[in-house]
């Protein structure tokens, strides 16, 4: 039997939400049927998750697989069009065999990692093989980093359409957000802070995910990649560092490079989280630094893990999942003047009915990314290790809008 999508790590917090989304999607009469399966190493746990899903999911197959056993992964890759991988927390020490299995067998791969070093290693090891087998490998397909990556794509595309030019500068601002936190996300962050990783320099280099031969750019010099509060002249508001900006800005720059610098060869890209003013920006930055320091130091980390932080597999309440939201606004400035000034184009990506950005809406975005590959393969990139924008582009924009999110270019 061949499946459109196999959800790997279905017993994890976000994996369960992805299964819920697929089951609820199957209840709608106006969508194309999808054949899917749930996969993990514990069949009993998988059975328990399936039992909580809507009745329409009662016949969904369960597949036993250990992510440390490459032969088991390859057998699943042979049966699937796409493996949607939630077996991370972190991905760095679990996901490379899954990517290898997919790249070797022409199966597409989607995950929600925000780990730039892992994504870089994946590209170094498997991009050539994936191109050969026409396997599309997509990282960062959740809140890390679809909203900013796709918004930049929309802005650059509209700038070309309206004015026939690229962008000299693009700035994204998270205008508002309400997001919960899960144990898996926290433990991924702790792993990255406390463990030596291959390609760890990808965190520090503003172009750490750029493909070989990339042109790089001016971002390190003009505030596009700073961690300090700053005035965003394009969005006309103060912003501070966003917790997601490190992987997200590198994803956007990789998208531009993979698309032949359609956004602009001298592009400066940056993003941040909107704040009322400079004082709140500095207070927020200080608080964020204290949290990171507390997680990096063993005594405080141990105490937080022991008494405060959720464990892996635990996450926000159902109320938080349903009521969460986000809005990302991205503005691009044209490379050349028109009637004496450089034109601007703005786009927004909103959660719409998607819910909590880090989990419920992330599950939606990841599933729809996988369905692009499973149901609209010819409209996606041919193969290789891509970003959401370079691999899926307008196909993903359309699917996310159809799924209840709101993605649009401002008039």
Coordinates of C-alpha atoms in Angstrom, one line a residue:
X1 CA 0.0 0.0 0.0
X2 CA 1.2 3.5 -0.8
X3 CA 0.4 6.4 1.4
X4 CA 0.2 10.1 0.5
X5 CA 1.5 11.1 3.9
X6 CA 3.1 9.1 6.8
X7 CA 3.1 11.1 10.1
X8 CA 6.3 10.1 11.9
X9 CA 6.4 10.9 15.6
X10 CA 2.6 10.9 15.8
X11 CA 2.7 10.4 19.6
X12 CA 4.5 13.7 20.2
X13 CA 2.6 16.9 21.1
X14 CA 2.6 18.5 17.6
X15 CA 2.5 15.1 15.8
X16 CA -0.8 14.4 17.6
X17 CA -2.2 17.8 16.4
X18 CA -1.1 17.0 12.8
X19 CA -3.1 13.7 13.0
X20 CA -6.1 15.6 14.4
X21 CA -5.9 18.0 11.5
X22 CA -5.7 15.2 8.9
X23 CA -8.7 13.5 10.5
X24 CA -10.7 16.7 10.6
X25 CA -9.8 17.5 7.1
X26 CA -11.1 14.0 6.0
X27 CA -14.5 15.0 7.4
X28 CA -14.9 17.8 4.9
X29 CA -16.6 16.9 1.7
X30 CA -14.9 19.6 -0.5
X31 CA -11.3 18.3 -0.1
X32 CA -9.4 15.7 -2.0
X33 CA -9.1 12.4 0.0
X34 CA -5.7 11.7 1.4
X35 CA -4.3 8.3 2.3
X36 CA -2.2 8.6 5.5
X37 CA -0.7 6.5 8.2
X38 CA 0.7 7.1 11.7
X39 CA 4.2 5.9 12.5
X40 CA 6.3 5.6 15.7
X41 CA 8.2 3.1 17.7
X42 CA 5.4 2.3 20.2
X43 CA 2.3 0.8 18.6
X44 CA 0.3 0.9 21.9
X45 CA 0.8 4.6 22.2
X46 CA -0.1 5.1 18.5
X47 CA -3.3 3.1 19.1
X48 CA -4.1 5.3 22.1
X49 CA -3.7 8.5 19.9
X50 CA -5.8 7.0 17.1
X51 CA -8.6 6.2 19.6
X52 CA -8.9 9.9 20.4
X53 CA -9.3 11.0 16.8
X54 CA -12.6 11.4 15.0
X55 CA -14.4 8.3 13.8
X56 CA -13.2 8.8 10.2
X57 CA -9.7 8.0 11.3
X58 CA -10.5 4.5 12.8
X59 CA -9.1 2.7 9.7
X60 CA -5.8 4.7 9.6
X61 CA -2.9 2.2 9.5
X62 CA -0.3 2.2 12.3
X63 CA 3.4 1.6 11.3
X64 CA 6.1 0.6 13.8
X65 CA 9.4 2.2 13.1
X66 CA 12.5 3.2 15.1
X67 CA 14.2 6.4 13.8
X68 CA 17.5 4.9 14.7
X69 CA 17.1 2.0 12.3
X70 CA 17.7 3.1 8.8
X71 CA 16.4 -0.1 7.1
X72 CA 13.0 0.4 8.8
X73 CA 12.9 4.0 7.7
X74 CA 13.8 3.0 4.1
X75 CA 10.9 0.5 4.1
X76 CA 8.5 3.3 5.1
X77 CA 10.0 5.7 2.6
X78 CA 9.3 3.2 -0.2
X79 CA 5.6 3.2 0.8
X80 CA 5.1 6.9 1.2
X81 CA 5.0 10.0 -1.1
X82 CA 5.9 12.2 1.9
X83 CA 7.2 11.5 5.4
X84 CA 6.0 14.3 7.7
X85 CA 8.5 14.1 10.6
X86 CA 7.7 15.3 14.1
X87 CA 10.3 13.0 15.7
X88 CA 12.6 15.7 16.9
X89 CA 13.2 17.5 20.2
X90 CA 15.9 17.9 18.9
X91 CA 16.0 17.0 15.3
X92 CA 19.8 17.1 15.2
X93 CA 20.2 13.7 16.9
X94 CA 17.2 11.9 15.3
X95 CA 16.3 13.2 11.9
X96 CA 19.2 12.7 9.6
X97 CA 18.5 9.0 9.0
X98 CA 14.9 10.0 8.1
X99 CA 16.2 12.5 5.5
X100 CA 18.6 9.8 4.2
X101 CA 15.8 7.3 3.8
X102 CA 13.7 9.8 1.9
X103 CA 16.5 11.1 -0.3
X104 CA 17.5 7.5 -1.2
X105 CA 14.1 6.4 -2.2
X106 CA 12.6 9.5 -3.9
X107 CA 10.2 10.2 -1.0
X108 CA 9.6 13.8 0.0
X109 CA 10.4 14.9 3.5
X110 CA 8.8 17.7 5.7
X111 CA 9.6 18.8 9.2
X112 CA 9.1 21.7 11.6
X113 CA 12.7 22.1 12.9
X114 CA 14.1 25.5 13.8
X115 CA 17.6 24.1 14.0
X116 CA 19.8 25.9 11.5
X117 CA 22.9 23.6 12.0
X118 CA 20.8 20.5 11.4
X119 CA 19.3 22.0 8.2
X120 CA 22.7 23.0 6.9
X121 CA 24.1 19.5 7.6
X122 CA 21.1 17.9 5.9
X123 CA 21.8 20.0 2.8
X124 CA 25.5 19.2 2.8
X125 CA 24.8 15.4 3.0
X126 CA 21.7 14.9 1.0
X127 CA 21.0 17.7 -1.4
X128 CA 22.8 16.0 -4.3
X129 CA 21.1 12.7 -3.7
X130 CA 17.7 14.3 -3.3
X131 CA 18.1 16.1 -6.7
X132 CA 19.0 12.8 -8.3
X133 CA 16.0 10.9 -7.0
X134 CA 13.7 14.0 -7.2
X135 CA 13.1 13.9 -3.4
X136 CA 12.0 17.3 -2.1
X137 CA 13.4 17.8 1.4
X138 CA 11.7 20.7 3.3
X139 CA 12.8 21.9 6.7
X140 CA 11.4 24.8 8.8
X141 CA 7.8 24.1 7.8
X142 CA 6.1 25.4 10.9
X143 CA 6.1 28.8 12.8
X144 CA 9.9 28.2 12.2
X145 CA 9.8 29.7 9.5
X146 CA 6.8 29.6 7.1
X147 CA 5.2 33.0 8.0
X148 CA 8.3 35.1 7.4
X149 CA 9.7 33.0 4.6
X150 CA 6.4 33.0 2.6
X151 CA 5.7 36.7 3.4
X152 CA 9.1 37.6 1.9
X153 CA 8.3 35.5 -1.1
X154 CA 5.0 37.3 -1.6
X155 CA 6.6 40.7 -1.2
X156 CA 9.4 40.0 -3.7
X157 CA 7.0 38.4 -6.2
X158 CA 4.6 41.4 -6.0
X159 CA 7.5 43.9 -6.4
X160 CA 8.5 42.1 -9.6
X161 CA 4.9 42.2 -10.8
X162 CA 4.2 45.8 -10.0
X163 CA 7.5 47.5 -10.7
X164 CA 9.7 44.9 -12.5
X165 CA 12.5 45.1 -10.0
X166 CA 13.9 43.3 -7.0
X167 CA 14.1 44.5 -3.4
X168 CA 17.0 46.4 -1.8
X169 CA 15.5 45.8 1.7
X170 CA 12.8 43.5 3.2
X171 CA 11.8 43.8 6.9
X172 CA 9.3 41.5 8.7
X173 CA 7.7 42.4 12.0
X174 CA 5.6 40.0 14.2
X175 CA 2.9 42.5 15.0
X176 CA 1.0 40.4 17.5
X177 CA 1.1 36.9 18.7
X178 CA -0.3 34.7 21.5
X179 CA 1.7 31.4 21.7
X180 CA 2.0 28.5 24.2
X181 CA 5.2 26.6 24.9
X182 CA 5.8 22.8 24.9
X183 CA 8.4 20.6 26.5
X184 CA 9.7 19.5 23.1
X185 CA 10.5 23.1 22.0
X186 CA 12.2 23.8 25.3
X187 CA 14.3 20.7 25.2
X188 CA 15.4 21.4 21.7
X189 CA 16.5 24.8 22.8
X190 CA 18.4 23.3 25.7
X191 CA 20.1 20.8 23.4
X192 CA 21.3 23.6 21.1
X193 CA 22.6 25.7 24.0
X194 CA 24.5 22.9 25.7
X195 CA 25.7 20.4 23.0
X196 CA 28.4 20.7 20.5
X197 CA 26.8 20.4 17.0
X198 CA 28.0 19.9 13.5
X199 CA 27.8 23.2 11.6
X200 CA 27.2 25.1 14.8
X201 CA 28.5 28.2 13.1
X202 CA 25.2 28.3 11.2
X203 CA 23.7 30.0 14.3
X204 CA 26.3 32.8 14.3
X205 CA 26.8 33.4 10.5
X206 CA 23.9 35.5 9.1
X207 CA 24.3 33.4 5.9
X208 CA 24.8 30.2 7.7
X209 CA 22.2 28.3 5.6
X210 CA 23.3 29.8 2.2
X211 CA 24.0 27.2 -0.4
X212 CA 27.5 26.8 -1.9
X213 CA 28.4 29.7 -4.2
X214 CA 25.9 32.0 -2.5
X215 CA 26.5 35.8 -3.0
X216 CA 25.8 36.6 0.7
X217 CA 24.9 40.3 1.3
X218 CA 25.0 43.5 3.4
X219 CA 22.7 42.4 6.3
X220 CA 25.4 42.3 9.0
X221 CA 26.1 46.0 8.6
X222 CA 22.8 47.7 8.5
X223 CA 20.7 46.3 11.3
X224 CA 19.1 43.5 9.4
X225 CA 20.5 40.9 11.7
X226 CA 21.0 42.7 15.0
X227 CA 19.8 41.3 18.3
X228 CA 19.2 44.8 19.7
X229 CA 16.0 46.8 19.7
X230 CA 15.7 49.1 16.7
X231 CA 13.4 51.3 14.7
X232 CA 12.0 49.4 11.7
X233 CA 11.6 52.2 9.1
X234 CA 9.6 50.0 6.7
X235 CA 7.1 48.8 9.2
X236 CA 7.3 52.2 11.0
X237 CA 7.5 50.7 14.5
X238 CA 10.0 49.6 17.2
X239 CA 11.0 46.0 17.1
X240 CA 13.1 43.7 19.3
X241 CA 14.7 40.3 18.5
X242 CA 12.1 37.6 17.9
X243 CA 12.8 34.2 19.5
X244 CA 12.3 32.8 16.0
X245 CA 14.5 35.2 14.1
X246 CA 17.7 33.2 14.1
X247 CA 16.5 30.3 11.9
X248 CA 13.9 32.4 10.1
X249 CA 16.3 35.1 8.7
X250 CA 18.7 32.4 7.5
X251 CA 15.8 30.5 5.8
X252 CA 14.7 33.6 3.9
X253 CA 18.3 34.3 2.7
X254 CA 18.5 30.6 1.6
X255 CA 15.2 31.0 -0.3
X256 CA 16.6 34.0 -2.1
X257 CA 19.8 32.2 -3.1
X258 CA 18.0 29.1 -4.2
X259 CA 15.6 31.1 -6.4
X260 CA 18.4 32.8 -8.2
X261 CA 18.3 36.0 -6.1
X262 CA 14.8 36.9 -7.4
X263 CA 14.3 38.9 -4.2
X264 CA 17.3 41.1 -5.1
X265 CA 21.0 40.4 -5.3
X266 CA 21.9 43.1 -2.8
X267 CA 19.0 42.3 -0.5
X268 CA 19.1 43.3 3.1
X269 CA 16.7 41.1 5.1
X270 CA 15.8 41.4 8.8
X271 CA 12.9 40.7 11.1
X272 CA 11.8 41.4 14.7
X273 CA 8.9 41.4 17.1
X274 CA 6.9 44.7 17.4
X275 CA 7.1 46.5 20.8
X276 CA 5.5 49.8 22.0
X277 CA 8.9 51.6 22.2
X278 CA 12.6 51.4 22.9
X279 CA 12.2 51.0 26.7
X280 CA 9.9 48.0 26.3
X281 CA 12.3 46.7 23.6
X282 CA 15.3 46.8 26.0
X283 CA 13.3 45.3 28.8
X284 CA 12.1 42.4 26.6
X285 CA 15.6 41.8 25.2
X286 CA 17.0 41.7 28.8
X287 CA 14.3 39.3 29.9
X288 CA 14.9 37.0 26.9
X289 CA 18.7 37.1 27.6
X290 CA 18.1 36.1 31.2
X291 CA 15.9 33.1 30.1
X292 CA 18.6 31.9 27.7
X293 CA 21.3 32.3 30.4
X294 CA 19.1 30.4 32.9
X295 CA 18.7 27.5 30.5
X296 CA 22.5 27.5 29.6
X297 CA 23.7 27.2 33.2
X298 CA 23.4 23.8 34.8
X299 CA 22.1 24.8 38.3
X300 CA 19.3 27.0 37.1
X301 CA 18.5 24.7 34.2
X302 CA 18.2 21.7 36.5
X303 CA 15.8 23.7 38.8
X304 CA 13.6 24.9 35.9
X305 CA 13.4 21.3 34.5
X306 CA 12.6 19.9 37.9
X307 CA 9.9 22.3 39.0
X308 CA 8.8 24.7 36.3
X309 CA 9.2 23.5 32.7
X310 CA 6.9 21.1 30.9
X311 CA 8.3 17.7 29.9
X312 CA 8.7 16.5 26.3
X313 CA 5.3 15.5 25.0
X314 CA 3.5 18.1 27.2
X315 CA 2.3 21.4 25.8
X316 CA -0.3 24.2 25.9
X317 CA -3.9 23.6 27.0
X318 CA -6.7 23.1 24.5
X319 CA -8.0 26.6 25.2
X320 CA -4.5 28.1 24.4
X321 CA -4.3 26.0 21.2
X322 CA -7.7 27.3 20.0
X323 CA -7.3 30.9 21.0
X324 CA -3.7 31.5 19.9
X325 CA -2.9 33.8 17.0
X326 CA -0.3 35.7 15.1
X327 CA 0.2 38.4 12.5
X328 CA 3.4 38.9 10.5
X329 CA 3.7 42.0 8.3
X330 CA 6.5 42.2 5.8
X331 CA 7.5 45.2 3.7
X332 CA 9.9 45.4 0.8
X333 CA 11.6 48.5 -0.7
X334 CA 12.4 48.4 -4.4
X335 CA 16.0 48.5 -5.8
X336 CA 15.3 51.6 -8.0
X337 CA 13.4 54.8 -7.8
X338 CA 10.0 55.3 -9.5
X339 CA 8.8 58.9 -9.8
X340 CA 11.6 60.1 -7.4
X341 CA 11.2 57.5 -4.7
X342 CA 11.8 53.8 -4.1
X343 CA 8.4 51.9 -4.2
X344 CA 7.3 49.7 -1.3
X345 CA 5.2 46.5 -1.2
X346 CA 3.7 45.0 2.0
X347 CA 2.2 41.5 2.7
X348 CA 0.7 39.9 5.7
X349 CA 0.5 36.3 7.0
X350 CA -2.1 35.8 9.7
X351 CA -3.1 32.7 11.6
X352 CA -6.7 33.2 10.7
X353 CA -8.6 30.2 12.1
X354 CA -5.3 28.3 12.5
X355 CA -5.0 28.8 16.3
X356 CA -1.8 28.7 18.4
X357 CA 1.1 29.5 16.1
X358 CA 3.7 27.2 17.7
X359 CA 1.6 24.1 17.7
X360 CA -1.9 24.0 16.3
X361 CA -1.2 26.3 13.4
X362 CA 2.3 24.8 13.0
X363 CA 0.6 21.4 12.6
X364 CA -1.7 22.9 9.9
X365 CA 1.3 24.5 8.1
X366 CA 3.3 21.3 8.2
X367 CA 0.5 19.1 6.9
X368 CA -0.4 21.5 4.1
X369 CA 3.3 21.6 3.1
X370 CA 3.3 17.8 3.0
X371 CA 0.1 17.8 0.9
X372 CA 1.7 20.2 -1.6
X373 CA 4.2 17.5 -2.2
X374 CA 1.7 14.6 -2.1
X375 CA -1.1 16.1 -4.2
X376 CA 0.5 18.8 -6.3
X377 CA 4.0 17.5 -6.8
X378 CA 4.4 18.9 -10.3
X379 CA 3.8 22.4 -9.0
X380 CA 6.7 22.1 -6.5
X381 CA 10.4 22.2 -6.9
X382 CA 11.8 19.2 -8.6
X383 CA 14.1 17.9 -5.8
X384 CA 16.8 18.8 -3.3
X385 CA 17.0 20.4 0.1
X386 CA 14.8 23.4 -0.1
X387 CA 13.0 26.0 2.0
X388 CA 9.2 26.4 2.1
X389 CA 9.3 29.4 -0.3
X390 CA 11.8 27.9 -2.8
X391 CA 10.3 24.5 -2.7
X392 CA 6.6 25.2 -2.6
X393 CA 6.0 29.0 -3.3
X394 CA 2.6 30.0 -4.5
X395 CA 1.3 26.5 -4.2
X396 CA 1.7 26.7 -0.4
X397 CA 0.2 30.2 -0.3
X398 CA -2.9 29.0 -1.9
X399 CA -3.2 25.9 0.3
X400 CA -2.8 27.9 3.5
X401 CA -5.4 30.4 2.5
X402 CA -7.8 27.5 1.6
X403 CA -7.0 26.0 5.0
X404 CA -8.2 29.0 6.9
X405 CA -5.1 31.1 7.3
X406 CA -4.9 34.6 5.8
X407 CA -2.1 35.4 3.4
X408 CA -2.4 38.5 1.3
X409 CA -0.5 41.4 -0.4
X410 CA -1.7 44.8 0.8
X411 CA -3.3 47.1 -1.8

